XYZ file of C-alpha atoms in Angstrom:
737
model
C 46.051 31.824 12.237
C 49.199 32.794 11.334
C 51.134 31.423 13.546
C 49.528 28.297 15.463
C 52.143 26.884 17.182
C 52.552 29.894 19.656
C 48.969 30.357 20.096
C 47.702 28.469 23.690
C 44.639 27.003 24.803
C 42.671 30.581 26.322
C 43.459 32.265 22.692
C 41.893 29.697 21.793
C 38.456 29.612 23.309
C 37.832 33.559 23.946
C 38.617 32.846 20.512
C 35.559 30.629 19.531
C 33.739 32.648 21.484
C 33.951 36.194 19.894
C 32.751 33.941 16.663
C 30.424 32.792 18.922
C 29.610 36.689 20.183
C 28.699 38.285 16.747
C 27.319 35.639 15.550
C 24.347 36.400 17.712
C 24.166 39.502 17.896
C 25.197 39.316 13.683
C 21.014 40.414 13.432
C 21.104 43.124 15.110
C 24.805 45.421 13.718
C 24.009 44.601 9.660
C 27.196 47.068 8.762
C 29.505 45.877 10.630
C 29.195 42.037 10.268
C 28.724 42.525 6.752
C 31.515 40.371 6.056
C 31.385 38.009 8.940
C 29.624 35.197 6.571
C 32.152 35.303 3.802
C 34.974 35.453 6.376
C 33.724 32.372 8.139
C 33.810 30.338 5.395
C 36.106 31.487 3.870
C 38.042 30.545 6.822
C 36.531 26.580 6.851
C 36.511 26.296 3.284
C 40.759 26.587 3.268
C 41.840 25.583 6.565
C 38.817 23.195 8.095
C 41.986 20.462 7.845
C 44.414 22.386 10.813
C 41.285 23.434 12.475
C 40.649 22.330 15.861
C 37.432 20.129 15.887
C 36.184 21.859 18.622
C 37.014 25.572 16.751
C 35.981 23.734 13.535
C 32.756 22.813 14.762
C 32.154 26.510 16.553
C 32.480 27.819 12.646
C 30.286 25.412 11.233
C 26.675 26.431 14.069
C 27.838 29.670 14.113
C 27.371 29.041 10.096
C 23.668 27.448 10.420
C 23.025 30.061 13.396
C 23.388 32.619 10.245
C 21.362 31.082 7.728
C 18.503 30.960 10.390
C 18.931 34.504 11.378
C 18.082 35.103 7.536
C 22.129 36.472 6.793
C 23.003 34.601 4.466
C 20.535 31.809 2.032
C 19.885 27.688 1.813
C 21.796 27.597 -1.432
C 25.039 29.145 -0.174
C 25.056 27.831 3.247
C 24.339 23.712 1.269
C 27.609 25.239 -1.196
C 29.648 25.821 1.898
C 29.102 22.368 3.792
C 28.374 19.907 1.307
C 32.645 19.803 -0.506
C 33.382 19.497 2.782
C 31.558 16.321 3.792
C 33.131 14.979 0.086
C 36.996 16.032 1.129
C 37.414 16.278 4.927
C 38.928 12.881 6.882
C 37.342 13.696 10.341
C 34.738 11.279 11.055
C 33.887 13.541 13.981
C 33.074 16.517 11.054
C 31.299 15.005 8.359
C 28.355 13.221 11.215
C 28.260 17.016 12.573
C 27.302 17.909 8.470
C 25.322 15.012 7.778
C 23.303 16.417 10.105
C 23.143 20.561 8.988
C 22.876 19.067 5.984
C 19.316 17.725 6.361
C 18.013 19.566 8.478
C 18.813 22.881 6.596
C 16.915 20.458 3.339
C 13.414 19.868 6.099
C 13.362 23.488 7.201
C 13.758 24.955 3.810
C 10.548 22.195 2.778
C 8.848 22.959 5.663
C 6.417 25.513 4.656
C 6.402 24.576 1.083
C 8.234 23.012 -0.797
C 11.734 24.173 -2.367
C 11.262 23.384 -5.805
C 14.519 25.451 -7.395
C 17.072 24.332 -3.527
C 15.747 20.654 -4.902
C 16.906 21.141 -7.943
C 20.044 22.632 -7.892
C 21.443 20.376 -4.699
C 19.761 17.073 -6.672
C 21.441 18.114 -9.396
C 25.172 18.617 -7.179
C 24.546 14.800 -6.021
C 24.066 13.211 -8.898
C 27.114 14.817 -10.807
C 28.402 13.873 -7.929
C 28.101 10.237 -8.769
C 28.296 10.357 -12.524
C 31.568 11.942 -12.461
C 32.920 8.670 -10.517
C 31.773 6.023 -10.325
C 34.308 3.946 -8.581
C 34.962 6.831 -5.913
C 33.755 6.665 -3.085
C 32.086 9.733 -2.742
C 29.180 9.003 -3.749
C 27.841 7.857 -1.042
C 26.339 10.642 0.927
C 24.891 11.348 -2.035
C 22.907 7.468 -1.347
C 22.530 8.277 2.042
C 21.010 11.785 1.729
C 17.988 10.848 -0.925
C 17.440 7.587 0.608
C 16.532 9.814 4.314
C 14.506 13.013 2.739
C 13.429 10.051 0.950
C 12.337 8.204 3.171
C 11.147 11.918 5.225
C 8.719 11.759 2.387
C 10.553 15.760 1.480
C 11.743 14.190 -2.382
C 8.545 11.992 -3.559
C 9.871 13.097 -7.513
C 11.265 11.404 -10.071
C 14.149 12.623 -9.763
C 15.917 11.305 -6.212
C 14.676 8.264 -7.989
C 16.992 9.027 -11.104
C 19.744 9.846 -8.484
C 19.250 6.052 -6.704
C 19.814 4.762 -10.076
C 22.649 6.059 -10.835
C 24.189 4.999 -7.865
C 23.121 1.459 -8.755
C 24.657 0.963 -11.289
C 27.805 2.366 -10.516
C 30.609 0.927 -9.940
C 31.555 1.196 -5.821
C 30.217 -1.975 -4.388
C 28.703 -0.042 -1.580
C 26.808 2.835 -3.629
C 25.519 -0.747 -5.609
C 23.814 -1.756 -2.038
C 22.859 1.166 -1.181
C 20.875 2.168 -4.032
C 19.749 -1.510 -4.540
C 18.446 -2.023 -1.331
C 16.656 1.917 -1.549
C 14.897 -0.060 -4.036
C 14.105 -3.014 -2.608
C 13.098 -1.206 1.188
C 12.643 2.334 1.066
C 8.709 2.212 -0.241
C 8.434 -0.111 2.922
C 10.910 2.198 5.386
C 8.704 5.451 4.772
C 5.428 3.574 5.581
C 7.304 2.681 9.325
C 8.237 6.228 9.495
C 4.518 7.813 8.243
C 3.657 5.437 11.278
C 5.169 5.587 13.065
C 5.147 9.738 13.082
C 0.795 8.925 14.201
C 1.132 6.745 16.756
C 3.893 8.018 19.040
C 1.730 12.599 19.536
C -1.363 10.209 20.865
C -2.534 12.520 23.474
C -5.230 11.641 25.615
C -7.214 14.327 26.674
C -9.880 12.603 28.697
C -5.761 12.155 30.405
C -4.960 15.379 30.812
C -8.746 16.830 32.243
C -9.209 13.422 34.330
C -5.948 15.180 36.183
C -6.640 19.237 36.506
C -9.880 17.885 36.813
C -8.044 16.515 40.327
C -4.953 17.902 40.342
C -4.344 21.089 41.786
C -4.852 24.116 39.442
C -1.266 25.601 38.667
C -0.242 28.199 35.661
C 2.450 24.620 35.214
C -1.270 22.595 33.666
C -2.685 25.017 32.240
C -0.076 26.052 29.630
C -0.281 21.698 29.781
C -3.700 21.806 28.852
C -3.244 24.812 25.642
C -0.434 22.564 23.969
C -2.486 19.203 24.426
C -5.848 21.226 22.556
C -3.360 22.688 19.967
C -1.615 19.170 19.835
C -4.845 17.121 19.143
C -6.543 20.092 16.976
C -3.013 20.546 14.724
C -3.823 16.260 14.344
C -6.936 16.465 13.171
C -6.968 19.246 10.436
C -3.449 17.259 9.323
C -5.813 13.990 9.155
C -8.745 16.379 6.713
C -5.459 17.720 3.861
C -5.975 15.553 0.973
C -4.186 12.613 1.085
C -0.355 12.932 -1.015
C 0.531 10.905 -4.003
C 3.707 8.927 -3.189
C 3.918 6.914 -6.192
C 6.340 4.012 -5.131
C 9.817 4.260 -6.975
C 9.419 1.613 -8.944
C 6.688 3.859 -10.812
C 8.520 6.823 -11.073
C 11.117 5.264 -13.744
C 12.189 6.838 -16.977
C 12.638 3.624 -19.262
C 12.706 0.479 -16.129
C 13.801 -1.306 -19.024
C 16.383 0.495 -19.964
C 17.391 0.096 -16.133
C 16.786 -3.992 -15.788
C 19.036 -4.607 -18.770
C 21.514 -2.203 -17.117
C 21.464 -3.591 -13.593
C 21.488 -7.383 -15.152
C 24.593 -7.258 -18.227
C 26.696 -5.769 -16.079
C 26.551 -6.949 -12.275
C 25.451 -10.208 -13.165
C 26.350 -11.188 -16.182
C 29.982 -9.530 -16.481
C 31.764 -11.981 -15.092
C 34.344 -8.677 -13.280
C 31.833 -7.836 -11.382
C 33.310 -8.268 -8.013
C 30.077 -8.187 -5.909
C 29.722 -11.813 -4.238
C 26.253 -14.037 -3.950
C 24.868 -11.813 -1.510
C 25.092 -8.765 -3.308
C 24.329 -10.017 -6.244
C 21.013 -12.449 -4.385
C 20.012 -8.229 -4.244
C 20.428 -7.326 -7.300
C 18.665 -10.154 -9.045
C 15.945 -9.753 -6.829
C 15.497 -6.469 -7.889
C 16.137 -6.949 -11.169
C 12.319 -9.274 -11.035
C 10.343 -7.023 -9.074
C 11.406 -5.214 -11.862
C 10.266 -7.334 -14.759
C 7.192 -8.861 -12.791
C 6.076 -4.298 -12.364
C 6.447 -3.696 -15.212
C 6.005 -7.228 -18.214
C 9.120 -6.473 -19.037
C 11.377 -8.992 -21.053
C 14.365 -9.793 -20.845
C 15.340 -13.465 -23.063
C 18.494 -14.729 -20.982
C 17.165 -14.143 -17.362
C 15.874 -17.175 -17.451
C 18.368 -19.050 -18.070
C 20.379 -17.475 -15.733
C 18.694 -19.457 -12.852
C 18.367 -22.345 -13.843
C 22.297 -23.270 -11.813
C 20.807 -22.223 -8.650
C 17.438 -24.398 -9.062
C 19.588 -26.825 -7.314
C 17.917 -27.824 -2.763
C 21.706 -27.150 -2.125
C 21.886 -24.175 -3.655
C 22.338 -21.467 -0.792
C 19.246 -18.727 0.066
C 18.198 -21.341 -2.566
C 14.458 -19.714 -2.257
C 15.271 -16.047 -2.355
C 16.761 -17.913 -5.720
C 13.028 -19.064 -6.220
C 11.092 -16.367 -5.083
C 13.251 -14.172 -8.015
C 11.907 -16.857 -10.462
C 8.283 -16.528 -9.580
C 8.589 -12.399 -9.199
C 10.292 -12.661 -12.693
C 7.013 -13.778 -14.038
C 4.211 -12.535 -15.893
C 1.706 -13.274 -18.331
C 3.862 -12.517 -21.347
C 6.640 -14.845 -20.706
C 6.443 -17.159 -23.687
C 5.062 -20.738 -21.943
C 8.354 -22.554 -23.639
C 10.549 -20.646 -21.115
C 9.241 -21.161 -18.419
C 7.635 -24.791 -18.438
C 11.703 -25.949 -18.463
C 12.183 -24.170 -15.497
C 8.569 -25.495 -13.946
C 10.078 -29.153 -15.267
C 13.592 -28.751 -13.455
C 12.025 -27.080 -10.743
C 10.434 -30.479 -10.028
C 12.763 -32.633 -10.784
C 15.033 -30.959 -8.502
C 12.703 -30.464 -4.778
C 9.652 -32.508 -5.911
C 10.143 -36.012 -5.291
C 9.410 -39.306 -2.913
C 13.613 -38.640 -2.617
C 13.732 -35.004 -0.795
C 13.262 -33.888 3.022
C 9.219 -32.401 2.640
C 10.511 -28.761 3.481
C 12.157 -28.678 -0.226
C 9.490 -31.136 -1.800
C 7.073 -27.852 0.245
C 8.977 -24.781 -1.100
C 9.569 -25.936 -4.688
C 5.783 -27.360 -4.945
C 5.066 -23.240 -3.787
C 7.875 -22.087 -6.321
C 5.979 -24.150 -9.219
C 1.936 -22.573 -7.326
C 3.766 -18.954 -6.895
C 5.215 -19.100 -11.199
C 1.550 -20.949 -12.729
C -0.921 -17.870 -10.971
C 1.428 -15.475 -13.187
C 1.286 -17.999 -16.282
C -0.652 -20.616 -16.286
C 0.591 -21.820 -19.766
C 4.126 -23.153 -18.537
C 2.986 -26.172 -16.425
C 1.566 -29.243 -19.622
C -0.979 -31.865 -18.999
C 1.419 -34.942 -17.592
C 3.023 -32.421 -14.405
C 0.154 -31.069 -13.610
C -2.053 -34.978 -12.471
C 2.613 -35.538 -11.259
C 2.328 -32.868 -8.601
C -1.045 -32.878 -7.957
C -1.057 -36.418 -6.353
C 1.235 -35.418 -3.591
C -2.106 -33.911 -2.240
C -2.387 -37.362 -1.249
C 1.315 -37.277 0.525
C 1.411 -38.735 4.797
C 2.911 -35.180 5.388
C 1.176 -32.080 5.705
C 3.758 -29.704 5.226
C 3.520 -31.427 1.180
C -0.384 -32.168 1.216
C -1.250 -28.115 1.562
C 0.938 -27.877 -0.513
C -0.099 -29.842 -3.432
C -4.030 -28.972 -2.171
C -2.923 -24.963 -3.345
C -1.671 -25.727 -6.578
C -4.981 -28.117 -7.872
C -6.739 -25.375 -6.255
C -5.379 -23.399 -8.612
C -6.317 -24.887 -11.424
C -8.968 -25.562 -10.477
C -9.881 -21.817 -11.193
C -7.671 -21.067 -14.347
C -8.297 -23.514 -15.930
C -9.989 -26.905 -14.991
C -9.617 -28.454 -18.155
C -5.731 -29.828 -18.019
C -6.985 -31.808 -14.758
C -8.465 -34.956 -14.992
C -11.915 -35.040 -14.440
C -12.251 -36.582 -10.790
C -9.728 -33.709 -9.744
C -11.976 -30.993 -11.212
C -14.712 -31.203 -9.023
C -18.287 -29.903 -9.211
C -17.644 -26.005 -9.200
C -15.318 -26.158 -11.659
C -17.253 -28.904 -13.709
C -19.851 -26.879 -13.927
C -17.835 -23.558 -14.401
C -16.800 -25.658 -17.955
C -19.921 -26.458 -18.368
C -21.672 -23.552 -18.819
C -18.722 -21.701 -20.154
C -17.383 -19.002 -17.460
C -14.354 -21.333 -16.986
C -12.219 -20.746 -19.963
C -8.587 -21.015 -20.450
C -6.374 -18.455 -20.594
C -4.091 -17.569 -24.512
C -1.385 -16.571 -24.222
C -1.087 -12.889 -24.079
C -5.065 -12.674 -23.669
C -5.843 -9.663 -20.710
C -9.041 -9.826 -18.949
C -12.005 -7.283 -20.085
C -11.625 -4.384 -17.196
C -14.378 -3.705 -15.267
C -15.350 -3.707 -11.824
C -14.813 -7.569 -9.902
C -18.123 -8.760 -8.275
C -20.775 -6.256 -9.606
C -23.002 -8.410 -11.070
C -23.317 -9.909 -7.130
C -24.305 -5.392 -6.592
C -27.173 -6.042 -9.437
C -28.249 -8.952 -8.272
C -28.374 -7.228 -4.895
C -30.014 -4.057 -5.639
C -32.982 -6.103 -7.349
C -33.352 -7.557 -3.930
C -33.622 -4.365 -2.239
C -36.090 -3.391 -4.774
C -37.870 -6.435 -4.289
C -38.060 -6.304 -0.395
C -38.930 -2.220 -0.452
C -42.090 -3.082 -2.837
C -43.309 -5.819 -0.320
C -42.609 -3.831 2.375
C -44.950 -1.369 0.771
C -47.849 -3.908 -0.074
C -48.695 -6.467 -1.870
C -50.864 -4.683 -3.943
C -48.345 -2.699 -6.196
C -46.743 -3.721 -8.754
C -43.562 -4.588 -8.857
C -41.868 -2.338 -11.620
C -38.351 0.658 -10.922
C -35.856 0.845 -8.541
C -35.698 5.189 -6.975
C -32.713 4.955 -9.027
C -34.302 4.186 -11.960
C -37.515 6.554 -11.284
C -35.062 9.250 -10.208
C -32.753 8.665 -13.738
C -37.197 8.193 -15.171
C -37.676 12.300 -14.134
C -35.542 14.160 -16.875
C -37.663 12.243 -19.451
C -40.288 14.819 -21.228
C -42.275 12.887 -22.473
C -45.758 13.510 -25.789
C -49.071 13.351 -23.809
C -50.761 15.048 -26.828
C -49.845 12.925 -29.211
C -51.888 11.163 -31.490
C -52.329 7.811 -33.359
C -55.020 8.744 -35.802
C -53.434 11.803 -37.397
C -53.386 10.867 -40.798
C -49.790 10.199 -42.010
C -46.407 10.231 -41.930
C -44.525 13.100 -40.722
C -40.409 14.118 -42.274
C -38.582 14.476 -38.739
C -34.803 15.246 -39.554
C -31.786 13.021 -38.523
C -31.072 13.915 -35.135
C -34.556 14.050 -34.435
C -35.333 10.241 -35.590
C -32.089 9.210 -33.987
C -32.471 11.373 -30.017
C -36.135 8.915 -30.495
C -34.806 5.747 -30.851
C -32.838 6.077 -28.198
C -35.478 7.017 -26.229
C -37.231 4.052 -27.356
C -34.244 1.803 -26.625
C -33.828 0.784 -29.440
C -30.433 0.776 -31.945
C -29.592 3.463 -34.529
C -29.532 1.216 -37.198
C -33.010 -0.654 -36.435
C -33.802 3.361 -36.480
C -32.569 3.880 -39.417
C -33.902 0.731 -41.134
C -37.437 2.065 -40.348
C -36.060 5.032 -40.912
C -35.684 4.546 -44.583
C -38.396 1.979 -45.112
C -41.352 4.235 -44.212
C -40.550 8.005 -44.719
C -39.414 9.025 -48.547
C -35.396 10.761 -47.136
C -33.982 13.563 -49.048
C -31.162 12.102 -48.080
C -28.152 12.312 -50.982
C -27.291 9.506 -52.920
C -23.067 9.202 -51.067
C -25.120 9.499 -46.903
C -27.022 6.326 -48.642
C -23.652 4.353 -49.479
C -22.563 5.342 -46.362
C -25.109 3.670 -44.608
C -25.349 0.539 -46.979
C -21.092 -0.088 -45.808
C -21.707 0.774 -42.263
C -24.480 -1.701 -42.432
C -22.423 -3.878 -45.508
C -19.529 -4.568 -41.704
C -21.872 -4.825 -39.080
C -23.171 -7.699 -40.440
C -20.387 -9.407 -41.291
C -19.434 -8.715 -37.837
C -22.424 -10.012 -36.779
C -22.914 -13.254 -38.716
C -18.293 -13.797 -37.436
C -19.192 -12.743 -33.561
C -22.273 -15.684 -34.444
C -19.308 -18.166 -35.113
C -17.844 -17.723 -32.277
C -20.274 -17.759 -30.236
C -21.777 -21.791 -31.837
C -18.688 -22.759 -31.296
C -18.332 -22.017 -27.856
C -21.832 -22.371 -26.363
C -22.236 -26.455 -27.384
C -22.358 -26.908 -24.165
C -24.988 -23.293 -23.355
C -27.870 -25.685 -25.748
C -27.736 -29.303 -23.749
C -27.432 -26.678 -19.949
C -30.762 -23.637 -21.772
C -31.557 -22.155 -18.346
C -27.662 -22.252 -17.033
C -26.197 -20.151 -20.751
C -29.601 -18.269 -20.317
C -28.970 -17.443 -16.758
C -25.552 -16.194 -18.074
C -26.823 -14.369 -20.750
C -28.462 -12.423 -18.283
C -26.415 -11.941 -15.615
C -23.973 -10.331 -18.439
C -26.309 -8.283 -19.230
C -27.156 -6.846 -15.773
C -23.241 -6.192 -15.366
C -22.989 -4.071 -18.821
C -26.838 -2.697 -17.705
C -25.090 -1.797 -14.245
C -21.960 -0.952 -15.612
C -22.851 1.728 -18.251
C -25.870 3.313 -16.740
C -24.775 4.107 -12.939
C -21.713 5.845 -10.784
C -20.968 4.429 -7.741
C -20.902 5.650 -5.333
C -18.676 4.770 -2.140
C -21.802 2.746 -0.314
C -21.866 1.072 -3.097
C -18.110 -0.026 -3.346
C -18.123 -0.967 0.514
C -21.515 -3.186 -0.367
C -19.385 -4.326 -3.011
C -17.201 -5.192 -0.832
C -18.792 -6.408 1.382
C -20.223 -9.257 -1.327
C -17.286 -10.277 -2.448
C -15.886 -11.933 1.260
C -19.421 -13.477 1.299
C -19.445 -14.934 -1.979
C -16.314 -16.097 -1.344
C -16.489 -18.725 1.428
C -19.503 -21.074 1.308
C -21.570 -20.367 4.148
C -21.855 -24.290 4.251
C -19.487 -24.426 6.138
C -18.731 -24.463 10.083
C -18.387 -20.761 11.898
C -14.730 -21.540 12.831
C -14.097 -22.490 8.745
C -15.901 -19.357 8.077
C -14.375 -16.614 9.615
C -10.639 -18.830 9.325
C -11.610 -18.352 5.490
C -12.476 -14.913 5.713
C -9.640 -13.595 6.845
C -7.580 -15.351 4.746
C -9.636 -13.460 2.048
C -8.723 -9.565 3.551
C -5.269 -11.194 3.661
C -5.121 -12.076 0.009
C -7.254 -8.562 -0.746
C -4.761 -6.197 1.545
C -1.746 -7.989 -0.638
C -0.929 -5.174 -2.541
C 0.462 -5.719 -6.171
C 3.112 -3.921 -5.694
C 4.297 -6.095 -2.394
C 7.301 -8.513 -3.435
C 7.306 -12.218 -2.584
C 9.654 -13.061 -0.111
C 11.637 -16.551 0.603
C 9.906 -16.313 3.270
C 6.157 -17.008 1.751
C 8.483 -19.142 -1.556
C 9.175 -21.719 2.302
C 5.367 -21.924 3.303
C 4.046 -25.034 5.016
C 7.236 -25.956 5.712
C 7.298 -24.894 8.953
C 3.642 -27.664 9.429
C 5.969 -30.726 7.864
C 9.347 -29.967 10.360
C 9.108 -30.782 13.602
C 9.327 -28.200 16.630
C 12.298 -28.143 19.894
C 12.386 -28.710 23.325
C 12.918 -25.120 23.349
C 9.970 -24.006 21.035
C 7.765 -26.335 22.386
C 8.110 -24.677 25.947
C 8.160 -21.275 24.453
C 4.698 -22.264 22.844
C 3.464 -23.287 25.843
C 4.593 -20.505 27.928
C 2.343 -17.596 26.024
C -0.517 -20.262 26.104
C -1.035 -19.785 29.451
C -0.055 -15.778 29.612
C -3.085 -16.104 27.146
C -4.961 -18.395 29.866
C -4.131 -16.296 32.428
C -4.967 -12.982 31.028
C -8.614 -15.186 29.795
C -8.546 -15.728 33.728
C -8.682 -12.005 34.555
C -12.431 -10.510 36.765
C -13.632 -7.503 35.033
C -12.588 -5.379 37.783
C -9.049 -7.324 37.364
C -8.976 -5.919 33.899
C -10.999 -2.262 35.091
C -8.063 -1.506 36.992
C -5.157 -2.217 34.914
C -6.931 -0.147 31.963
C -7.231 2.462 34.280
C -3.799 2.548 35.318
C -2.619 1.996 32.199
C -4.784 6.215 31.551
C -2.583 6.992 34.396
C -6.039 7.790 36.536
C -5.931 6.249 40.430
C -8.878 3.952 42.276
C -11.861 4.669 43.277
C -12.872 6.444 46.633
C -14.923 3.845 47.606
C -12.047 1.099 47.269
C -9.506 3.468 49.057
C -12.008 3.242 52.473
C -11.697 -0.732 51.416
C -8.029 -0.408 51.227
C -7.216 1.970 54.120
C -5.437 0.358 58.163
C -8.507 -0.623 60.444
C -7.361 1.971 63.010
C -7.742 4.581 61.160
C -10.977 4.003 60.695
C -12.079 3.535 64.334
C -12.031 7.366 64.952
C -15.504 7.274 62.335
C -16.948 4.225 63.119
C -17.332 5.367 66.822
C -18.456 8.938 65.753
C -21.710 7.376 64.130
C -22.345 5.406 66.645
C -22.714 8.327 68.300
C -24.981 10.490 66.875
C -28.285 11.186 67.789
C -31.270 10.216 65.726
C -31.534 14.127 63.913
C -28.044 13.929 63.314
C -28.952 10.656 60.988
C -31.765 12.261 59.515
C -29.203 15.638 58.401
C -26.966 13.344 56.989
C -28.824 11.508 55.327
C -30.756 14.240 53.674
C -27.667 16.433 52.608
C -27.239 13.004 50.437
C -29.239 12.734 49.207
C -29.470 16.642 48.025
C -25.276 15.851 46.641
C -26.535 13.238 44.648
C -28.959 15.416 43.099
C -26.997 17.935 41.739
C -24.314 14.892 40.364
C -22.265 14.797 44.295
C -19.698 17.099 45.456
C -18.438 18.932 42.264
C -22.104 19.146 41.352
C -21.203 17.679 37.620
C -24.826 15.850 36.842
C -25.632 17.216 33.454
């Protein structure tokens, strides 16, 4: 090293071998090699630019080997390798150092999470990004954080804050790396988890079959042991509690500030260096933040206006971002101008059918999130497109019509409302949503579960016998077991008894009367010795309750004008409301109840009057809608949606569809034997002895046939007897039992 010009290749090779040798035996001679790790660290830190590539890789590999032997700790190794990663000009060395840093972090967090190491390294990455926002070195912080997030090693908010700082950097590559993390990091993590669970699948039946057929060797026995251990390990992993992997959007400390910084720094800033595609990615991130957390950025919606034209490149992505940024707390007058702009630009007779269907889909997605963004006149014009001859436009207009039949049928003409919506309006079940109104938190379809429980109770009573009087269900009987009844009470006790207020409250709850009525009875019938202050408080409470009841009565009189004309519907609605409240407040739903509730919801969403094929399609569509999570983004493909129905397929597309259909037909035409044979081949199993005998060469069977002809009657009897006994024991191998 002191005279690199005079050193020969032989000397360098011997030097590499010496480093490798000392690194391997360092744990055997701890005193003699005490200074060896520090010498290697100093060598690679000071002279990494002048060292040869092979020697540099050997020094790095030796340091990693010393870490595996616990001669140096993980923080010391990372403090050495990471500065080299962001400063070395060699591409191969950077790749090696990146892999070694990731490998060491994964190893340190393999058994348990090393919080101290993680916090230290995360602080280093965060300082790297915030110290110089224009430097490209921060790209390594983005790569490492994203990879560890995908591997589920870093799942806390500190990693999300690092990517937040990356998204606010001034280097284009770092900004796009941080934005892509928020838009696709969670999906990558789920896909990696699914791949890791599928790729290690082991077929125990196949392994046992091969060991039973093939020659028994030690290698086969080891394979069997390893397979059993792998299966047991996977079973233990399945029984472990599932980790709470929160989405990166939910781990942000200040989503409002983050969304505002992104919007004003990268989108509204005229000095921004991002191109249109990069700005579109940032816009998608801002819109997802606004829609998910219900944020308010008023300048965001005016920013969309100049991009809402059919001639704009990637216009469907802009439309999807606008729909995604809409929520129930956005003022309707802000969105009404945008909806009018989309309707004027995209939905008309002069535009192509694909454009019209995309515009109608966008308007529908906006109105799903904020129904008040639509006015009465525009809604009638858009609904009339359901009579269009183009299938895509017709389906999109019908989707908008079906939406408003559910959420605001009063905005539709009477002839467009349909039977269910009209009945819902008359009964008061479907009301127009007001701005800022939030739905009451309850379990959807709980009344269906209550009705099913009542029917099951009636069926159980009918099965026991007609003479049994209908009573409470088994659950009610179990709940009643805890009550105590006074059987010795006598109605002719001869006078009133003074009781304490606590006992009176318990009695009032026991017989199902409100506490207010119990107090009233107590005051009229019993001369209590309460203080005057307590009486004044009770009177004030009664006056407040009476005033609240009067206000509720006035509201109910205004809302239930139609119910007076339909007393049956009113009583039915009141009964369902009472049943739902009683079930929600008095029962704990078991997993079986929740599963039944999901089944009842699915059945209620499908009209049983439809044909069987249409019911199956409706069930599949409803199930797909339930599986869509609230965090899932709205993509441009969903906005285009039914536009594929408007465009005609090309000749190549029609040929591809025909070929795919032919393959499906060939698959259907296969016999059961052919399918069974393919299944066995996929499992690695061979054919049966009968199939092998049938495919055997004819000349090879002549000798056996001649021998059978020469058999005597006694020999034939012996063969048949042996065959019979073999069948009783389960064949030659005795597999029976």
